[in-house]
Amino acid sequence: MLSSSEPMVSSPDQTSRDQAVTSQVRAYYGEVLSSSADLRTSACCDATAVPGELKPLLARIHPEVLTRYYGCGLVVPPLLEGLRVLDLGCGTGRDVYLLAQLVGRGGEVVGVDMTAEQLAVARAHQAFHAEQFGFANVRFLEGRIEALGELDLEPASFDVVISNCVVNLSTDKQAVLEGVHWLLRPGGEFYFADVYADRRVPEHLRHDPVLYGECLGGALYWNDFLRVARRAGFPDPRLVEDRPLEITDPELAGRIGELGFHSATYRLFRIADLEDACEDHGQAVIYRGSIPGHPHRFPFDKHHRLEAGRVFPVCGNTFRMLAESRLASHFDFIGDFSRHYGLFPGCGGALPFSPRRAGEEPGTGGLEAGSCC
């Protein structure tokens, strides 16, 4: 049992369908695709999402690893030095080898993937990267991300878990998130990019092998994702950034119709006392401006872009996420939980993703800093 959540029981027919989809995905990524150029949409691959400061690190990664990369964004949270990080659906290891440089000699990065052909590429270049970096701090495990408890991994042993456009390919997303919760240390974080739909994907599209392999058929309706996360022990998922996906392949666009898709990055914290809403306890934080790369403003999530030196009112959940995680030393904290003033305004159930407007900072959706929600 990976969490206290009630396990979801599948019927024999559903199990058979799930196994068929898993086999299709394994074949799509292991046999059909030979490079990222073979993808028919941009859902699983966005080379424009690489920040400039990380490009020198990518330049040290073996070309074959880069060529067979299929992620939907670069998933790199700050403050990773010395940490233990798990990459779900690591493929040929691009993100593993990038993160290996960020955690450094004192950290470790473990990659998990179910596709033997992808892992063979990742493992073939371990010695190359150890020589490039001056240390060896990665390992790769073959397995399904729905069955993390079956792998050689200790519970509560990871500081950060990442995933790059992989959860949508899983046929049991509840099991994935429960496994992540089980593996994270208290205060640890699941920081991941994935694809979400603006409504539930119809049954006939969910079992289309090409749409599934292109990260669209298996995409969760965004509100269903929030429900799955809460059942897995993450009561308050935080949207960091998002971008709308344009389906440029005419045939696939015709099949999809009016369905809308977004690539989005979320952060989920394993913190015991988080509530399922933004409750106001009269608290505030002050960002010290000390997180590398963010001297003036720290984009904690889409609603919290914390200006250095400014007193920023926050809800109890945000207070705990900052105070009980690896981010704590970069903030000053004002207040406690002795009083309660009700909900922060604006914590509703509207679609969280926003279209990007000309000149707007990616992922902000036009929201201004200055309140919790």
Coordinates of C-alpha atoms in Angstrom, one line a residue:
M1 CA 0.0 0.0 0.0
L2 CA 1.6 3.2 -1.1
S3 CA -0.6 5.7 0.6
S4 CA -3.7 5.9 2.8
S5 CA -5.9 6.5 -0.3
E6 CA -8.4 3.7 -1.2
P7 CA -6.9 1.7 -4.1
M8 CA -8.8 1.9 -7.4
V9 CA -9.8 -1.6 -8.6
S10 CA -9.9 -2.2 -12.4
S11 CA -12.2 -4.7 -14.1
P12 CA -10.6 -7.5 -16.1
D13 CA -11.7 -5.7 -19.3
Q14 CA -10.2 -2.4 -18.2
T15 CA -6.9 -4.2 -17.2
S16 CA -6.7 -5.8 -20.6
R17 CA -7.3 -2.4 -22.3
D18 CA -4.7 -0.8 -20.1
Q19 CA -2.1 -3.5 -21.0
A20 CA -2.8 -3.0 -24.7
V21 CA -2.3 0.7 -24.4
T22 CA 1.0 0.2 -22.4
S23 CA 2.2 -2.1 -25.1
Q24 CA 1.3 0.4 -27.8
V25 CA 3.2 3.2 -26.0
R26 CA 6.3 1.0 -25.5
A27 CA 6.3 0.1 -29.2
Y28 CA 5.7 3.8 -30.2
Y29 CA 8.7 5.0 -28.3
G30 CA 10.9 2.0 -28.7
E31 CA 10.3 1.1 -32.3
V32 CA 8.2 3.7 -34.2
L33 CA 10.1 6.8 -33.2
S34 CA 13.8 6.9 -34.0
S35 CA 14.2 10.7 -33.2
S36 CA 12.2 13.6 -32.0
A37 CA 11.7 14.6 -35.7
D38 CA 9.3 11.6 -36.0
L39 CA 6.8 13.2 -33.7
R40 CA 3.7 14.5 -35.4
T41 CA 2.8 17.2 -32.9
S42 CA 4.6 19.6 -30.5
A43 CA 2.9 18.2 -27.5
C44 CA 5.8 15.9 -26.5
C45 CA 8.6 18.2 -27.5
D46 CA 9.3 21.9 -27.1
A47 CA 12.9 22.8 -27.7
T48 CA 12.1 26.5 -27.1
A49 CA 11.5 25.9 -23.5
V50 CA 15.3 25.6 -22.6
P51 CA 16.5 28.6 -20.5
G52 CA 19.7 30.2 -21.7
E53 CA 21.6 29.3 -18.5
L54 CA 21.0 25.6 -19.0
K55 CA 22.1 25.4 -22.6
P56 CA 25.8 25.0 -21.7
L57 CA 24.8 22.0 -19.6
L58 CA 22.9 20.5 -22.4
A59 CA 25.9 21.0 -24.7
R60 CA 27.8 18.5 -22.5
I61 CA 25.2 15.7 -23.1
H62 CA 25.9 13.1 -25.8
P63 CA 24.2 13.9 -29.2
E64 CA 22.4 10.5 -29.4
V65 CA 20.7 11.2 -26.0
L66 CA 19.5 14.6 -27.2
T67 CA 18.3 13.4 -30.6
R68 CA 16.0 10.8 -29.0
Y69 CA 14.4 13.2 -26.4
Y70 CA 10.6 13.4 -26.4
G71 CA 9.8 15.7 -23.4
C72 CA 7.3 18.5 -23.4
G73 CA 9.4 21.1 -21.6
L74 CA 12.5 21.3 -19.4
V75 CA 11.6 20.3 -15.8
V76 CA 14.3 21.9 -13.6
P77 CA 13.2 23.4 -10.3
P78 CA 15.8 25.5 -8.4
L79 CA 18.0 24.6 -5.5
L80 CA 19.0 21.0 -6.4
E81 CA 22.6 20.9 -5.3
G82 CA 23.3 17.8 -3.2
L83 CA 19.8 16.5 -3.5
R84 CA 18.5 13.0 -4.5
V85 CA 16.2 13.3 -7.6
L86 CA 14.1 10.8 -9.4
D87 CA 13.1 11.2 -13.0
L88 CA 10.0 9.3 -14.1
G89 CA 9.9 8.2 -17.7
C90 CA 13.5 9.2 -18.2
G91 CA 13.8 7.8 -21.8
T92 CA 17.4 8.1 -23.1
G93 CA 18.4 10.2 -20.0
R94 CA 18.6 13.8 -21.3
D95 CA 17.0 15.2 -18.1
V96 CA 18.9 12.8 -15.9
Y97 CA 22.2 13.9 -17.3
L98 CA 21.2 17.6 -17.1
L99 CA 20.1 17.2 -13.5
A100 CA 23.2 15.2 -12.6
Q101 CA 25.2 18.4 -13.2
L102 CA 22.9 20.4 -11.0
V103 CA 22.8 18.1 -8.0
G104 CA 26.6 17.7 -8.3
R105 CA 29.0 15.2 -6.8
G106 CA 27.1 15.1 -3.5
G107 CA 23.7 14.3 -5.1
E108 CA 22.2 11.5 -7.1
V109 CA 19.8 11.2 -10.0
V110 CA 17.8 8.0 -10.7
G111 CA 15.9 7.5 -14.0
V112 CA 13.0 5.1 -14.4
D113 CA 11.6 4.0 -17.8
M114 CA 9.7 1.0 -19.2
T115 CA 11.2 1.1 -22.7
A116 CA 14.3 -1.1 -23.0
E117 CA 15.4 0.6 -26.2
Q118 CA 15.4 4.0 -24.6
L119 CA 17.3 2.8 -21.5
A120 CA 19.9 1.1 -23.7
V121 CA 20.8 4.5 -25.1
A122 CA 20.9 6.1 -21.7
R123 CA 23.2 3.4 -20.2
A124 CA 25.4 3.2 -23.2
H125 CA 26.6 6.8 -22.5
Q126 CA 27.1 6.7 -18.7
A127 CA 30.8 6.4 -18.9
F128 CA 30.9 9.3 -21.4
H129 CA 29.0 11.6 -19.1
A130 CA 31.0 10.5 -16.0
E131 CA 34.1 11.7 -17.8
Q132 CA 32.4 14.9 -19.0
F133 CA 31.2 15.8 -15.5
G134 CA 34.2 14.4 -13.4
F135 CA 31.9 12.2 -11.3
A136 CA 29.3 9.4 -11.7
N137 CA 26.0 10.0 -9.9
V138 CA 23.3 8.5 -12.0
R139 CA 21.6 5.1 -12.4
F140 CA 18.8 3.8 -14.5
L141 CA 16.0 1.4 -13.6
E142 CA 13.7 -0.4 -16.0
G143 CA 10.1 -0.4 -14.7
R144 CA 6.6 1.0 -14.9
I145 CA 5.9 4.3 -13.2
E146 CA 2.6 2.9 -12.0
A147 CA 4.5 0.3 -10.0
L148 CA 7.2 2.3 -8.3
G149 CA 6.9 0.2 -5.2
E150 CA 8.2 -2.8 -7.1
L151 CA 11.5 -1.1 -7.9
D152 CA 14.7 -1.0 -5.9
L153 CA 13.8 2.4 -4.3
E154 CA 13.4 3.2 -0.6
P155 CA 10.3 5.0 0.6
A156 CA 10.7 8.6 1.6
S157 CA 14.1 8.7 0.1
F158 CA 13.9 11.4 -2.6
D159 CA 14.0 15.2 -2.2
V160 CA 12.5 15.9 -5.6
V161 CA 10.7 13.8 -8.2
I162 CA 10.4 15.1 -11.8
S163 CA 8.5 14.0 -14.8
N164 CA 8.6 15.4 -18.3
C165 CA 5.4 14.7 -20.4
V166 CA 5.1 11.1 -19.2
V167 CA 2.2 10.9 -16.7
N168 CA -0.3 11.4 -19.5
L169 CA 1.1 8.2 -21.1
S170 CA 0.2 6.2 -17.9
T171 CA -3.0 4.1 -17.8
D172 CA -3.2 4.5 -14.0
K173 CA -2.3 8.0 -13.1
Q174 CA -3.6 7.6 -9.5
A175 CA -1.0 4.8 -8.9
V176 CA 1.7 7.1 -10.3
L177 CA 1.0 9.9 -7.9
E178 CA 0.5 7.6 -5.0
G179 CA 3.9 6.1 -5.8
V180 CA 5.5 9.5 -6.0
H181 CA 4.0 10.5 -2.6
W182 CA 5.4 7.3 -1.1
L183 CA 8.9 8.0 -2.4
L184 CA 9.1 11.7 -1.4
R185 CA 10.6 12.8 1.9
P186 CA 8.5 15.0 4.1
G187 CA 8.8 18.5 2.5
G188 CA 9.8 16.9 -0.8
E189 CA 8.4 18.0 -4.1
F190 CA 7.0 16.5 -7.3
Y191 CA 7.8 19.1 -10.0
F192 CA 6.6 18.0 -13.4
A193 CA 5.4 19.0 -16.9
D194 CA 2.6 17.3 -18.6
V195 CA -0.3 17.7 -21.1
Y196 CA -3.9 18.4 -19.9
A197 CA -7.2 18.7 -21.8
D198 CA -9.8 21.4 -21.2
R199 CA -12.5 18.7 -21.1
R200 CA -12.6 14.9 -20.7
V201 CA -11.1 13.2 -23.8
P202 CA -13.7 10.9 -25.4
E203 CA -13.3 7.2 -25.2
H204 CA -12.5 6.6 -28.8
L205 CA -9.7 9.1 -28.8
R206 CA -8.2 7.8 -25.5
H207 CA -7.5 4.5 -27.2
D208 CA -6.1 5.9 -30.5
P209 CA -2.5 4.7 -30.6
V210 CA -1.1 7.7 -32.4
L211 CA -2.9 10.3 -30.3
Y212 CA -1.9 8.4 -27.1
G213 CA 1.8 8.2 -28.2
E214 CA 1.7 11.9 -29.1
C215 CA 0.7 12.7 -25.4
L216 CA -2.9 13.7 -26.3
G217 CA -5.1 10.6 -26.0
G218 CA -4.1 10.0 -22.4
A219 CA -4.2 13.6 -21.2
L220 CA -6.3 14.2 -18.2
Y221 CA -9.0 16.8 -18.0
W222 CA -7.3 19.4 -15.8
N223 CA -9.9 19.3 -13.0
D224 CA -9.8 15.5 -12.9
F225 CA -6.0 15.8 -12.4
L226 CA -6.6 18.0 -9.4
R227 CA -8.9 15.3 -8.0
V228 CA -6.4 12.5 -8.6
A229 CA -3.6 14.6 -7.0
R230 CA -5.7 15.2 -3.8
R231 CA -6.6 11.6 -3.5
A232 CA -2.9 10.7 -3.7
G233 CA -2.0 13.0 -0.8
F234 CA -1.3 16.3 -2.5
P235 CA -4.2 18.5 -1.4
D236 CA -3.0 21.8 -3.1
P237 CA -1.4 21.3 -6.6
R238 CA 0.3 24.5 -7.8
L239 CA 0.4 25.5 -11.4
V240 CA 3.8 27.0 -12.3
E241 CA 3.4 27.8 -16.0
D242 CA 1.5 26.7 -19.0
R243 CA 1.3 27.1 -22.8
P244 CA -1.5 26.2 -25.2
L245 CA -0.7 23.4 -27.7
E246 CA -1.4 23.9 -31.4
I247 CA -2.1 20.7 -33.3
T248 CA -0.6 21.4 -36.7
D249 CA -1.0 18.0 -38.2
P250 CA -4.3 18.3 -40.2
E251 CA -5.3 14.7 -39.8
L252 CA -4.8 14.7 -36.0
A253 CA -6.5 18.1 -35.7
G254 CA -9.5 16.7 -37.6
R255 CA -9.8 13.8 -35.1
I256 CA -9.5 16.0 -32.1
G257 CA -12.1 18.6 -33.1
E258 CA -12.9 21.2 -30.4
L259 CA -10.7 19.6 -27.7
G260 CA -8.1 22.0 -26.3
F261 CA -4.8 21.0 -24.8
H262 CA -2.2 22.7 -22.7
S263 CA 1.3 21.8 -21.6
A264 CA 1.6 22.7 -18.0
T265 CA 4.1 22.5 -15.2
Y266 CA 2.8 21.7 -11.7
R267 CA 4.5 21.4 -8.3
L268 CA 3.1 19.2 -5.6
F269 CA 4.5 19.1 -2.1
R270 CA 4.4 16.2 0.4
I271 CA 3.6 18.2 3.5
A272 CA 1.3 16.6 6.1
D273 CA -0.8 19.6 7.2
L274 CA -1.8 21.1 3.8
E275 CA -5.4 22.0 3.5
D276 CA -7.7 21.5 0.4
A277 CA -8.3 25.3 0.1
C278 CA -6.4 28.6 0.5
E279 CA -7.2 29.5 4.1
D280 CA -6.2 32.9 5.4
H281 CA -4.3 33.0 8.7
G282 CA -3.0 36.5 8.4
Q283 CA 0.4 35.3 7.4
A284 CA 3.0 36.8 5.1
V285 CA 6.5 36.0 3.7
I286 CA 9.5 38.1 2.6
Y287 CA 11.7 36.7 -0.2
R288 CA 15.4 37.4 0.5
G289 CA 16.4 37.5 -3.1
S290 CA 18.9 34.7 -2.5
I291 CA 17.8 31.9 -4.9
P292 CA 20.3 31.6 -7.7
G293 CA 19.0 33.1 -10.9
H294 CA 16.2 35.0 -9.1
P295 CA 17.7 38.0 -7.4
H296 CA 14.7 40.3 -7.8
R297 CA 11.6 38.0 -8.0
F298 CA 11.0 34.3 -7.4
P299 CA 8.2 32.7 -9.5
F300 CA 7.0 30.1 -6.9
D301 CA 3.9 29.5 -9.0
K302 CA 1.5 31.2 -11.4
H303 CA -0.1 33.2 -8.5
H304 CA 3.0 33.8 -6.4
R305 CA 5.8 35.8 -8.1
L306 CA 7.5 37.0 -4.9
E307 CA 9.4 40.2 -5.2
A308 CA 12.6 40.4 -3.1
G309 CA 12.2 42.4 0.1
R310 CA 8.5 42.9 -0.2
V311 CA 6.0 41.7 2.5
F312 CA 3.8 39.2 0.6
P313 CA 0.5 38.0 2.2
V314 CA 0.0 34.3 1.7
C315 CA -2.4 31.5 2.7
G316 CA -1.5 28.8 5.2
N317 CA -0.7 26.3 2.5
T318 CA 1.8 28.6 0.8
F319 CA 3.3 29.5 4.1
R320 CA 3.9 25.8 4.8
M321 CA 5.2 25.0 1.3
L322 CA 7.9 27.6 1.7
A323 CA 8.6 27.0 5.4
E324 CA 8.7 23.2 5.4
S325 CA 10.6 22.6 2.1
R326 CA 14.2 23.2 0.8
L327 CA 13.1 26.8 0.0
A328 CA 12.8 27.8 3.7
S329 CA 16.2 29.5 4.2
H330 CA 15.5 32.0 1.4
F331 CA 12.4 33.5 3.2
D332 CA 11.5 35.3 6.3
F333 CA 8.1 34.3 7.8
I334 CA 5.5 36.5 9.5
G335 CA 2.7 35.0 11.6
D336 CA 1.5 31.6 12.7
F337 CA -1.7 29.5 12.6
S338 CA -3.3 30.9 15.8
R339 CA -6.0 32.9 14.0
H340 CA -8.2 32.2 11.0
Y341 CA -9.8 34.8 8.7
G342 CA -11.6 32.6 6.2
L343 CA -10.7 31.9 2.6
F344 CA -8.5 34.1 0.4
P345 CA -10.7 35.6 -2.3
G346 CA -10.5 34.3 -5.9
C347 CA -9.9 30.6 -5.1
G348 CA -12.4 29.3 -7.6
G349 CA -12.8 26.5 -10.0
A350 CA -12.2 28.2 -13.4
L351 CA -9.8 26.8 -16.1
P352 CA -6.4 27.7 -14.7
F353 CA -4.5 28.0 -18.0
S354 CA -4.3 31.2 -19.9
P355 CA -3.5 32.0 -23.5
R356 CA -0.2 33.8 -23.9
R357 CA -0.5 37.4 -25.0
A358 CA 2.1 39.4 -27.0
G359 CA 4.9 40.7 -24.8
E360 CA 3.8 38.7 -21.8
E361 CA 6.2 36.7 -19.6
P362 CA 5.7 32.9 -20.4
G363 CA 3.5 31.2 -17.8
T364 CA 2.2 34.3 -16.0
G365 CA -1.1 34.5 -17.7
G366 CA -1.2 38.2 -16.9
L367 CA -1.5 37.6 -13.2
E368 CA 0.0 40.2 -10.8
A369 CA 1.9 39.5 -7.6
G370 CA 0.5 40.8 -4.3
S371 CA -2.0 38.3 -2.9
C372 CA -2.2 34.6 -2.4
C373 CA -4.8 33.8 -5.1

